[in-house]
């Protein structure tokens, strides 16, 4: 059997971060410690920027059909390129936050990640002010897996991409400098639940293969159409298990429980990276699978997808309302946004694809911005414990740091879907797509939950601008300023895409054109 031809140019957005990750591991060994952070940061930014620019250049060229980069196993089309560009943009913004340090030289990561929290080894590493930069190769490996995820053309490639992006995230979650026990606990939860979801996904792939004799999306669709397999119990069970794997990665109910614990336990810059990029990549892959395969059995899966979307919006919104911890509130908000994005997906139309893609990009940018503000405020609060993340600790932020408070307000307004922000355009798009596709119950619940979500966003805004300021707010560290660059960039993009969304919407519409 001849090996399939490989289009190396089409694979470049995937290969660049993966190749850079391998070289970054060597840099970790051979670069002197005093230069290591600067070199690793520059190398990671250069690699991901090159990957995103390569994808953008290809996306600007007209395409009549998808490029089969590895004999149908990897597909490069406008959908793939749009998602890869969105991942690259969010990853670049997150890496800038990852690279930031306090003015005393501390970063967000443990100086001795392998040491037990509170152990003598860790205390010795802290006293010696050791700095490790393993986070950069891990971020590059994760980004490479994310770039592959939406490009997968078969279930095995999809699984490989899933593991490639997940394994580095399990490690990154455990690297927090402060709250070490909480960070280790979050990492263990994430790993165990992720391993379970991956096993269910792989089991589902085997059932789909047993029913159709193929793992390629095109072949599965042909078997469903040609053999009338839409009602095959084995195929339907396989699809159900595959959707469990997807639901875990996007944080959909009932597979959402890991989200608040992991977001809270991970280092704040990693939370920004994970919350934005993982969701973009996972939804990109889910879009391809849904519109390439599930679109031929919509009468079987529609009710299931509707139920998951509605439950995700309701549960995420309801639990976010009762949170007193900022990160957990944003985590449950992220769960609710998963339901909003699913509202566009369940439309099964070109309008649904384009609106979902637009939503993914603007949500990713706003999420990185919001968690960047969280990272900055935790330093300024004078304590890096859980108390720095409560609503009370943010009281008076608008008076003592108006720029941070204003930026956070903009991101919250975008999450709430307030006009003149990119979030409004995104929510309007997915709800309109659902109405057009007769998914009216999902859209109505989405609108109601979006209105309810505005309440807990408003509560934080009120705390920042109208509550009495916390005395210790300015008693802590200040960063070297890199986080402020990301916050400013995210704010500009969020506002610009709210005022002038047409170019990105047109791009998203073109990206939807080649899917079935």
Short mmCIF file of C-alpha atoms in Angstrom, two decimals:
data_model
loop_
_atom_site.label_atom_id
_atom_site.label_comp_id
_atom_site.label_asym_id
_atom_site.label_seq_id
_atom_site.Cartn_x
_atom_site.Cartn_y
_atom_site.Cartn_z
CA UNK A 1 0.00 0.00 0.00
CA UNK A 2 1.44 3.35 -1.07
CA UNK A 3 1.86 6.11 1.50
CA UNK A 4 -0.54 9.03 0.97
CA UNK A 5 0.96 12.22 -0.47
CA UNK A 6 1.74 14.88 2.10
CA UNK A 7 1.18 18.58 1.47
CA UNK A 8 3.80 20.06 3.81
CA UNK A 9 2.78 23.64 3.03
CA UNK A 10 -0.81 22.97 4.07
CA UNK A 11 0.43 21.37 7.29
CA UNK A 12 2.72 24.28 8.19
CA UNK A 13 0.38 25.93 10.75
CA UNK A 14 0.39 22.62 12.63
CA UNK A 15 4.03 21.67 12.16
CA UNK A 16 5.50 25.05 13.11
CA UNK A 17 4.37 25.04 16.77
CA UNK A 18 5.05 21.31 17.14
CA UNK A 19 8.55 21.64 15.68
CA UNK A 20 9.17 24.75 17.75
CA UNK A 21 8.09 22.84 20.87
CA UNK A 22 10.71 20.14 20.25
CA UNK A 23 13.41 22.76 19.76
CA UNK A 24 12.17 24.63 22.85
CA UNK A 25 12.88 21.52 24.93
CA UNK A 26 16.49 21.63 23.67
CA UNK A 27 16.69 25.36 24.40
CA UNK A 28 15.59 24.59 27.96
CA UNK A 29 18.67 22.41 28.32
CA UNK A 30 21.36 24.43 26.55
CA UNK A 31 20.45 28.10 27.07
CA UNK A 32 21.97 29.67 30.22
CA UNK A 33 19.42 30.31 32.95
CA UNK A 34 19.74 34.10 32.85
CA UNK A 35 18.74 34.21 29.15
CA UNK A 36 16.30 31.30 29.13
CA UNK A 37 13.06 33.19 29.83
CA UNK A 38 13.66 35.83 27.14
CA UNK A 39 14.71 33.24 24.55
CA UNK A 40 11.81 30.89 25.30
CA UNK A 41 9.26 33.70 25.27
CA UNK A 42 10.59 35.09 21.98
CA UNK A 43 10.76 31.63 20.44
CA UNK A 44 7.17 30.75 21.43
CA UNK A 45 5.79 34.09 20.20
CA UNK A 46 7.69 33.81 16.93
CA UNK A 47 6.53 30.25 16.29
CA UNK A 48 2.85 30.87 17.01
CA UNK A 49 2.88 34.16 15.09
CA UNK A 50 4.43 32.41 12.10
CA UNK A 51 1.81 29.67 12.32
CA UNK A 52 -1.04 32.19 12.46
CA UNK A 53 0.37 34.34 9.65
CA UNK A 54 0.84 31.26 7.46
CA UNK A 55 -2.77 30.29 8.04
CA UNK A 56 -3.90 33.86 7.31
CA UNK A 57 -1.98 34.00 4.02
CA UNK A 58 -3.56 30.74 2.89
CA UNK A 59 -6.99 31.92 4.03
CA UNK A 60 -6.73 35.05 1.89
CA UNK A 61 -6.35 32.91 -1.24
CA UNK A 62 -9.64 31.74 -2.81
CA UNK A 63 -10.29 28.01 -2.39
CA UNK A 64 -12.70 25.88 -4.39
CA UNK A 65 -12.30 22.76 -2.29
CA UNK A 66 -10.64 21.48 0.85
CA UNK A 67 -6.98 20.45 0.60
CA UNK A 68 -6.37 16.88 1.68
CA UNK A 69 -2.97 17.32 3.32
CA UNK A 70 -2.37 13.67 4.27
CA UNK A 71 -4.60 11.48 2.15
CA UNK A 72 -7.81 12.70 3.78
CA UNK A 73 -6.57 12.36 7.35
CA UNK A 74 -5.94 16.11 7.65
CA UNK A 75 -8.18 18.60 5.85
CA UNK A 76 -7.18 22.21 5.25
CA UNK A 77 -10.05 24.43 4.17
CA UNK A 78 -11.34 27.91 5.14
CA UNK A 79 -12.92 26.47 8.30
CA UNK A 80 -9.59 24.99 9.44
CA UNK A 81 -7.73 28.18 8.64
CA UNK A 82 -10.22 30.44 10.44
CA UNK A 83 -10.03 28.34 13.60
CA UNK A 84 -6.23 28.18 13.40
CA UNK A 85 -6.03 31.96 13.09
CA UNK A 86 -8.33 32.38 16.10
CA UNK A 87 -6.21 29.92 18.13
CA UNK A 88 -2.99 31.68 17.15
CA UNK A 89 -4.35 35.12 18.07
CA UNK A 90 -5.58 33.97 21.48
CA UNK A 91 -2.38 32.01 22.15
CA UNK A 92 -0.17 35.00 21.32
CA UNK A 93 -2.13 37.20 23.72
CA UNK A 94 -1.95 34.52 26.42
CA UNK A 95 1.79 33.94 26.02
CA UNK A 96 2.45 37.63 26.65
CA UNK A 97 0.68 37.22 30.01
CA UNK A 98 2.55 33.97 30.69
CA UNK A 99 5.85 35.80 30.16
CA UNK A 100 5.03 38.61 32.59
CA UNK A 101 6.70 38.80 35.98
CA UNK A 102 6.46 40.94 39.05
CA UNK A 103 8.96 43.72 39.57
CA UNK A 104 10.70 41.51 42.10
CA UNK A 105 11.20 38.86 39.40
CA UNK A 106 8.52 36.27 40.24
CA UNK A 107 6.47 34.66 37.50
CA UNK A 108 3.27 32.64 37.84
CA UNK A 109 4.99 29.25 37.93
CA UNK A 110 6.50 27.12 40.65
CA UNK A 111 10.31 27.19 40.90
CA UNK A 112 10.24 23.45 41.59
CA UNK A 113 7.15 21.93 39.91
CA UNK A 114 7.98 18.34 40.89
CA UNK A 115 8.31 19.14 44.58
CA UNK A 116 5.43 18.46 46.95
CA UNK A 117 3.61 21.64 48.03
CA UNK A 118 5.19 23.05 51.21
CA UNK A 119 8.06 20.55 51.16
CA UNK A 120 11.66 21.49 52.09
CA UNK A 121 12.66 21.10 48.43
CA UNK A 122 10.10 23.68 47.39
CA UNK A 123 11.12 26.06 50.17
CA UNK A 124 14.75 25.72 49.10
CA UNK A 125 13.83 26.45 45.48
CA UNK A 126 11.85 29.53 46.54
CA UNK A 127 14.73 30.80 48.63
CA UNK A 128 17.14 30.28 45.74
CA UNK A 129 14.74 32.13 43.39
CA UNK A 130 14.92 29.37 40.82
CA UNK A 131 13.09 30.02 37.56
CA UNK A 132 11.91 27.26 35.26
CA UNK A 133 10.47 27.91 31.82
CA UNK A 134 9.01 24.53 30.95
CA UNK A 135 5.68 26.28 30.43
CA UNK A 136 6.71 27.55 27.00
CA UNK A 137 7.41 24.15 25.35
CA UNK A 138 4.23 22.80 26.91
CA UNK A 139 2.20 25.71 25.55
CA UNK A 140 3.71 25.11 22.10
CA UNK A 141 2.87 21.40 22.21
CA UNK A 142 -0.69 22.21 23.29
CA UNK A 143 -1.04 24.82 20.55
CA UNK A 144 0.16 22.33 17.93
CA UNK A 145 -2.50 19.86 19.06
CA UNK A 146 -5.11 22.61 18.94
CA UNK A 147 -4.09 23.51 15.40
CA UNK A 148 -4.55 19.87 14.34
CA UNK A 149 -7.88 19.35 16.13
CA UNK A 150 -10.16 21.27 13.70
CA UNK A 151 -8.22 19.93 10.70
CA UNK A 152 -8.76 16.25 11.53
CA UNK A 153 -10.54 14.37 8.77
CA UNK A 154 -10.98 11.07 10.61
CA UNK A 155 -11.62 9.85 14.13
CA UNK A 156 -8.10 8.58 14.81
CA UNK A 157 -6.46 11.87 13.85
CA UNK A 158 -9.08 13.58 15.97
CA UNK A 159 -8.09 11.44 18.96
CA UNK A 160 -4.37 12.08 18.43
CA UNK A 161 -5.03 15.84 18.33
CA UNK A 162 -7.21 15.57 21.43
CA UNK A 163 -4.41 13.94 23.40
CA UNK A 164 -1.73 16.24 21.98
CA UNK A 165 -3.55 19.31 23.28
CA UNK A 166 -4.76 17.76 26.54
CA UNK A 167 -1.60 16.22 28.02
CA UNK A 168 0.37 19.50 28.18
CA UNK A 169 -2.63 21.23 29.77
CA UNK A 170 -2.76 18.64 32.55
CA UNK A 171 0.86 19.51 33.40
CA UNK A 172 0.45 23.27 33.02
CA UNK A 173 -2.45 23.25 35.46
CA UNK A 174 -0.16 21.91 38.20
CA UNK A 175 2.54 24.57 37.86
CA UNK A 176 1.06 27.40 39.96
CA UNK A 177 3.62 29.16 42.17
CA UNK A 178 1.05 29.93 44.86
CA UNK A 179 -1.87 27.79 46.10
CA UNK A 180 0.25 24.75 45.21
CA UNK A 181 -2.00 22.13 46.80
CA UNK A 182 -5.03 23.56 45.01
CA UNK A 183 -3.09 23.56 41.75
CA UNK A 184 -2.08 19.91 42.13
CA UNK A 185 -5.62 18.95 43.04
CA UNK A 186 -6.99 20.73 39.96
CA UNK A 187 -4.43 19.03 37.74
CA UNK A 188 -5.29 15.59 39.10
CA UNK A 189 -9.01 16.17 38.63
CA UNK A 190 -8.45 17.42 35.11
CA UNK A 191 -6.26 14.44 34.24
CA UNK A 192 -8.58 11.78 35.66
CA UNK A 193 -11.74 13.21 34.13
CA UNK A 194 -9.93 13.93 30.87
CA UNK A 195 -8.61 10.38 30.68
CA UNK A 196 -12.12 9.05 31.27
CA UNK A 197 -13.55 11.30 28.54
CA UNK A 198 -10.78 10.28 26.13
CA UNK A 199 -11.47 6.60 26.79
CA UNK A 200 -15.17 7.10 26.11
CA UNK A 201 -14.31 8.99 22.93
CA UNK A 202 -12.02 6.20 21.71
CA UNK A 203 -14.62 3.56 22.58
CA UNK A 204 -17.18 5.54 20.59
CA UNK A 205 -14.81 5.68 17.61
CA UNK A 206 -14.50 1.90 17.69
CA UNK A 207 -18.28 1.53 17.65
CA UNK A 208 -18.60 3.89 14.70
CA UNK A 209 -15.91 1.92 12.88
CA UNK A 210 -17.75 -1.32 13.65
CA UNK A 211 -20.95 0.08 12.18
CA UNK A 212 -19.48 1.72 9.06
CA UNK A 213 -16.13 0.04 8.41
CA UNK A 214 -14.30 3.37 8.27
CA UNK A 215 -13.12 6.14 10.56
CA UNK A 216 -12.99 8.90 7.93
CA UNK A 217 -15.71 11.51 8.13
CA UNK A 218 -16.40 11.34 4.40
CA UNK A 219 -16.59 7.55 4.48
CA UNK A 220 -18.92 7.56 7.49
CA UNK A 221 -21.23 10.02 5.76
CA UNK A 222 -21.24 7.91 2.59
CA UNK A 223 -22.08 4.78 4.56
CA UNK A 224 -24.96 6.53 6.32
CA UNK A 225 -26.37 7.74 3.00
CA UNK A 226 -25.67 4.63 0.97
CA UNK A 227 -26.47 1.91 3.50
CA UNK A 228 -29.24 3.65 5.42
CA UNK A 229 -27.39 3.39 8.74
CA UNK A 230 -29.06 6.41 10.36
CA UNK A 231 -31.11 4.15 12.64
CA UNK A 232 -28.30 1.68 13.45
CA UNK A 233 -28.11 1.38 17.26
CA UNK A 234 -24.37 0.69 17.17
CA UNK A 235 -23.72 3.82 15.11
CA UNK A 236 -25.96 5.95 17.31
CA UNK A 237 -24.22 4.66 20.48
CA UNK A 238 -20.85 5.44 18.91
CA UNK A 239 -21.94 8.98 18.09
CA UNK A 240 -23.20 9.43 21.65
CA UNK A 241 -19.83 8.43 23.09
CA UNK A 242 -17.97 10.68 20.66
CA UNK A 243 -20.15 13.58 21.75
CA UNK A 244 -19.22 12.83 25.37
CA UNK A 245 -15.58 13.46 24.48
CA UNK A 246 -16.44 16.70 22.70
CA UNK A 247 -18.73 17.81 25.54
CA UNK A 248 -15.92 17.38 28.05
CA UNK A 249 -13.46 19.50 26.09
CA UNK A 250 -15.92 22.33 25.50
CA UNK A 251 -17.25 22.14 29.07
CA UNK A 252 -20.87 21.29 28.25
CA UNK A 253 -23.35 19.96 30.82
CA UNK A 254 -23.27 17.28 32.23
CA UNK A 255 -19.50 17.04 31.64
CA UNK A 256 -18.67 20.50 32.98
CA UNK A 257 -17.75 19.81 36.62
CA UNK A 258 -13.99 20.06 36.02
CA UNK A 259 -14.18 23.61 34.70
CA UNK A 260 -14.43 25.77 37.87
CA UNK A 261 -11.90 23.69 39.83
CA UNK A 262 -9.33 23.70 37.02
CA UNK A 263 -9.80 27.38 36.21
CA UNK A 264 -9.34 28.23 39.89
CA UNK A 265 -6.36 25.96 40.51
CA UNK A 266 -4.31 26.63 37.38
CA UNK A 267 -1.92 29.60 37.14
CA UNK A 268 -3.95 32.61 35.97
CA UNK A 269 -2.08 32.97 32.62
CA UNK A 270 -2.65 29.28 31.90
CA UNK A 271 -6.33 29.67 32.71
CA UNK A 272 -6.47 32.46 30.11
CA UNK A 273 -4.76 30.25 27.53
CA UNK A 274 -6.81 27.17 28.31
CA UNK A 275 -10.20 28.89 28.58
CA UNK A 276 -9.84 30.60 25.21
CA UNK A 277 -7.78 28.33 22.97
CA UNK A 278 -9.13 24.95 24.07
CA UNK A 279 -12.72 26.04 23.52
CA UNK A 280 -11.92 27.45 20.07
CA UNK A 281 -10.12 24.29 18.98
CA UNK A 282 -12.72 21.91 20.41
CA UNK A 283 -15.62 23.74 18.82
CA UNK A 284 -13.75 23.90 15.52
CA UNK A 285 -13.41 20.11 15.56
CA UNK A 286 -17.01 19.67 16.69
CA UNK A 287 -18.22 21.91 13.86
CA UNK A 288 -16.43 19.78 11.29
CA UNK A 289 -17.69 16.51 12.77
CA UNK A 290 -21.24 17.79 13.18
CA UNK A 291 -21.58 19.23 9.69
CA UNK A 292 -19.64 16.46 7.93
CA UNK A 293 -21.22 13.48 9.71
CA UNK A 294 -24.00 14.32 12.15
CA UNK A 295 -25.77 16.46 9.56
CA UNK A 296 -26.88 13.20 7.91
CA UNK A 297 -28.57 11.93 11.08
CA UNK A 298 -30.00 15.20 12.39
CA UNK A 299 -33.32 13.57 13.20
CA UNK A 300 -31.42 11.33 15.64
CA UNK A 301 -29.11 13.86 17.28
CA UNK A 302 -31.07 17.11 17.16
CA UNK A 303 -33.00 16.52 20.38
CA UNK A 304 -29.83 15.43 22.18
CA UNK A 305 -27.92 18.53 21.04
CA UNK A 306 -30.85 20.79 21.90
CA UNK A 307 -31.03 19.26 25.39
CA UNK A 308 -27.30 19.68 26.00
CA UNK A 309 -27.33 23.27 24.74
CA UNK A 310 -30.31 24.27 26.91
CA UNK A 311 -28.99 22.47 30.01
CA UNK A 312 -25.55 24.05 29.56
CA UNK A 313 -26.95 27.57 29.31
CA UNK A 314 -29.29 27.15 32.27
CA UNK A 315 -26.83 25.40 34.60
CA UNK A 316 -23.93 27.71 33.74
CA UNK A 317 -26.00 30.84 34.26
CA UNK A 318 -27.70 29.64 37.45
CA UNK A 319 -24.46 28.56 39.14
CA UNK A 320 -22.59 31.69 38.08
CA UNK A 321 -25.18 33.80 39.90
CA UNK A 322 -24.36 32.33 43.32
CA UNK A 323 -20.57 32.52 43.11
CA UNK A 324 -18.52 34.80 45.36
CA UNK A 325 -15.22 33.86 43.73
CA UNK A 326 -14.39 35.79 40.54
CA UNK A 327 -12.63 32.92 38.76
CA UNK A 328 -15.40 30.44 39.55
CA UNK A 329 -17.96 32.98 38.35
CA UNK A 330 -16.04 33.33 35.07
CA UNK A 331 -15.77 29.52 34.87
CA UNK A 332 -19.52 29.03 35.14
CA UNK A 333 -19.95 31.93 32.73
CA UNK A 334 -17.72 30.00 30.30
CA UNK A 335 -20.03 27.01 30.68
CA UNK A 336 -23.02 29.21 29.83
CA UNK A 337 -21.15 30.54 26.79
CA UNK A 338 -20.61 26.96 25.67
CA UNK A 339 -24.39 26.66 25.52
CA UNK A 340 -24.66 29.91 23.57
CA UNK A 341 -22.12 28.65 21.03
CA UNK A 342 -23.99 25.33 20.75
CA UNK A 343 -27.06 27.40 19.83
CA UNK A 344 -25.34 28.33 16.59
CA UNK A 345 -24.07 24.82 15.99
CA UNK A 346 -27.48 23.15 16.28
CA UNK A 347 -28.81 25.31 13.44
CA UNK A 348 -27.04 22.99 10.93
CA UNK A 349 -26.79 25.79 8.37
CA UNK A 350 -24.11 27.96 6.79
CA UNK A 351 -25.37 30.84 8.91
CA UNK A 352 -24.92 28.69 12.00
CA UNK A 353 -21.31 27.89 11.06
CA UNK A 354 -20.33 31.49 10.33
CA UNK A 355 -21.96 32.88 13.48
CA UNK A 356 -20.32 30.18 15.61
CA UNK A 357 -16.89 30.92 14.16
CA UNK A 358 -17.30 34.64 14.80
CA UNK A 359 -18.41 33.90 18.37
CA UNK A 360 -15.38 31.69 19.00
CA UNK A 361 -12.87 34.35 18.00
CA UNK A 362 -14.43 37.25 19.90
CA UNK A 363 -15.11 35.10 22.97
CA UNK A 364 -11.51 33.86 22.97
CA UNK A 365 -10.11 37.39 22.88
CA UNK A 366 -12.43 38.67 25.62
CA UNK A 367 -11.65 35.64 27.79
CA UNK A 368 -7.90 36.16 27.58
CA UNK A 369 -8.48 39.81 28.45
CA UNK A 370 -10.70 39.04 31.44
CA UNK A 371 -8.33 36.51 32.98
CA UNK A 372 -5.41 38.87 32.35
CA UNK A 373 -7.20 41.46 34.46
CA UNK A 374 -7.75 38.81 37.14
CA UNK A 375 -4.01 38.05 37.15
CA UNK A 376 -3.14 41.74 37.52
CA UNK A 377 -5.66 42.37 40.31
CA UNK A 378 -4.51 39.34 42.29
CA UNK A 379 -1.00 40.78 42.39
CA UNK A 380 -2.20 44.25 43.38
CA UNK A 381 -4.34 42.89 46.20
CA UNK A 382 -1.32 42.05 48.31
CA UNK A 383 -2.24 38.37 48.68
CA UNK A 384 -2.32 35.60 46.14
CA UNK A 385 -4.70 33.39 48.10
CA UNK A 386 -8.38 32.79 47.47
CA UNK A 387 -9.28 36.04 49.21
CA UNK A 388 -7.84 38.00 46.31
CA UNK A 389 -10.48 36.50 44.05
CA UNK A 390 -13.63 37.45 45.94
CA UNK A 391 -15.99 40.24 44.97
CA UNK A 392 -15.03 42.11 48.15
CA UNK A 393 -11.36 42.21 47.14
CA UNK A 394 -12.35 43.98 43.91
CA UNK A 395 -14.35 46.68 45.69
CA UNK A 396 -13.22 50.14 44.69
CA UNK A 397 -11.00 48.95 41.85
CA UNK A 398 -12.53 51.62 39.61
CA UNK A 399 -11.15 54.34 41.87
CA UNK A 400 -7.72 52.91 42.50
CA UNK A 401 -7.04 51.39 39.07
CA UNK A 402 -9.58 52.84 36.62
CA UNK A 403 -7.85 51.40 33.56
CA UNK A 404 -8.06 47.81 34.82
CA UNK A 405 -11.64 48.30 35.98
CA UNK A 406 -12.69 49.86 32.67
CA UNK A 407 -11.09 47.06 30.67
CA UNK A 408 -12.77 44.41 32.83
CA UNK A 409 -16.09 46.20 32.42
CA UNK A 410 -15.71 46.11 28.65
CA UNK A 411 -15.03 42.37 28.71
CA UNK A 412 -18.00 41.73 31.00
CA UNK A 413 -20.28 43.82 28.78
CA UNK A 414 -19.10 41.78 25.81
CA UNK A 415 -19.83 38.53 27.67
CA UNK A 416 -23.29 39.89 28.45
CA UNK A 417 -23.92 40.76 24.80
CA UNK A 418 -24.37 44.51 25.28
CA UNK A 419 -24.56 46.53 22.00
CA UNK A 420 -21.38 48.14 20.65
CA UNK A 421 -19.31 45.19 21.84
CA UNK A 422 -18.28 42.16 19.80
CA UNK A 423 -20.25 39.92 22.15
CA UNK A 424 -23.51 41.51 21.04
CA UNK A 425 -22.78 40.77 17.38
CA UNK A 426 -21.78 37.20 18.26
CA UNK A 427 -24.89 36.45 20.31
CA UNK A 428 -27.17 38.07 17.78
CA UNK A 429 -25.65 35.86 15.09
CA UNK A 430 -26.06 32.53 16.87
CA UNK A 431 -29.59 33.31 18.07
CA UNK A 432 -30.64 34.48 14.60
CA UNK A 433 -29.19 31.28 13.08
CA UNK A 434 -31.16 29.18 15.57
CA UNK A 435 -34.40 31.04 14.82
CA UNK A 436 -33.83 30.61 11.07
CA UNK A 437 -33.32 26.87 11.52
CA UNK A 438 -36.52 26.40 13.58
CA UNK A 439 -34.53 25.83 16.77
CA UNK A 440 -36.71 28.38 18.49
CA UNK A 441 -36.74 26.72 21.97
CA UNK A 442 -32.94 26.80 22.13
CA UNK A 443 -32.80 30.42 20.99
CA UNK A 444 -35.45 31.56 23.47
CA UNK A 445 -33.68 29.88 26.38
CA UNK A 446 -30.41 31.42 25.17
CA UNK A 447 -31.87 34.92 25.13
CA UNK A 448 -33.36 34.44 28.60
CA UNK A 449 -30.09 33.11 30.02
CA UNK A 450 -28.14 35.91 28.37
CA UNK A 451 -30.39 38.46 30.05
CA UNK A 452 -30.04 36.69 33.40
CA UNK A 453 -26.25 36.52 33.03
CA UNK A 454 -26.12 40.30 32.83
CA UNK A 455 -27.05 40.33 36.55
CA UNK A 456 -23.87 38.70 37.83
CA UNK A 457 -21.72 40.69 35.41
CA UNK A 458 -23.41 43.87 36.70
CA UNK A 459 -22.73 42.78 40.29
CA UNK A 460 -18.99 42.74 39.63
CA UNK A 461 -19.16 46.08 37.80
CA UNK A 462 -21.04 47.56 40.76
CA UNK A 463 -18.41 46.22 43.15
CA UNK A 464 -15.58 47.76 41.13
CA UNK A 465 -17.07 51.23 40.74
CA UNK A 466 -19.53 51.81 43.58
CA UNK A 467 -18.48 49.67 46.56
CA UNK A 468 -16.06 50.92 49.19
CA UNK A 469 -12.44 50.24 48.18
CA UNK A 470 -10.41 47.51 49.85
CA UNK A 471 -7.58 48.97 51.92
CA UNK A 472 -5.02 46.40 50.80
CA UNK A 473 -5.63 46.79 47.08
CA UNK A 474 -2.37 48.60 46.35
CA UNK A 475 -0.29 46.75 48.92
CA UNK A 476 0.88 44.00 46.61
CA UNK A 477 3.16 43.55 43.62
CA UNK A 478 3.03 45.21 40.24
CA UNK A 479 3.90 43.42 37.03
CA UNK A 480 6.55 44.46 34.55
CA UNK A 481 3.77 45.54 32.20
CA UNK A 482 3.36 42.71 29.69
CA UNK A 483 -0.06 41.81 31.07
CA UNK A 484 -1.19 45.38 30.42
CA UNK A 485 -0.26 44.97 26.75
CA UNK A 486 -2.54 41.96 26.43
CA UNK A 487 -5.37 43.70 28.29
CA UNK A 488 -5.12 46.72 25.99
CA UNK A 489 -4.99 44.58 22.84
CA UNK A 490 -7.99 42.49 23.92
CA UNK A 491 -9.98 45.63 24.76
CA UNK A 492 -9.25 47.21 21.39
CA UNK A 493 -10.20 44.04 19.48
CA UNK A 494 -13.38 43.58 21.54
CA UNK A 495 -14.50 47.14 20.89
CA UNK A 496 -13.38 47.23 17.25
CA UNK A 497 -15.25 44.03 16.32
CA UNK A 498 -18.34 45.40 18.04
CA UNK A 499 -18.25 48.61 16.02
CA UNK A 500 -16.99 47.14 12.73
CA UNK A 501 -17.67 43.38 12.56
CA UNK A 502 -18.25 43.17 8.79
CA UNK A 503 -14.75 42.00 7.67
CA UNK A 504 -14.61 39.18 10.21
CA UNK A 505 -18.22 38.18 9.50
CA UNK A 506 -17.43 38.01 5.78
CA UNK A 507 -14.37 35.90 6.54
CA UNK A 508 -16.46 33.58 8.71
CA UNK A 509 -19.09 33.28 5.98
CA UNK A 510 -16.44 32.24 3.46
CA UNK A 511 -15.07 29.74 5.96
CA UNK A 512 -18.50 28.11 6.15
CA UNK A 513 -18.92 27.82 2.40
CA UNK A 514 -17.08 24.52 1.78
CA UNK A 515 -18.69 22.44 4.52
CA UNK A 516 -21.70 20.29 3.55
#
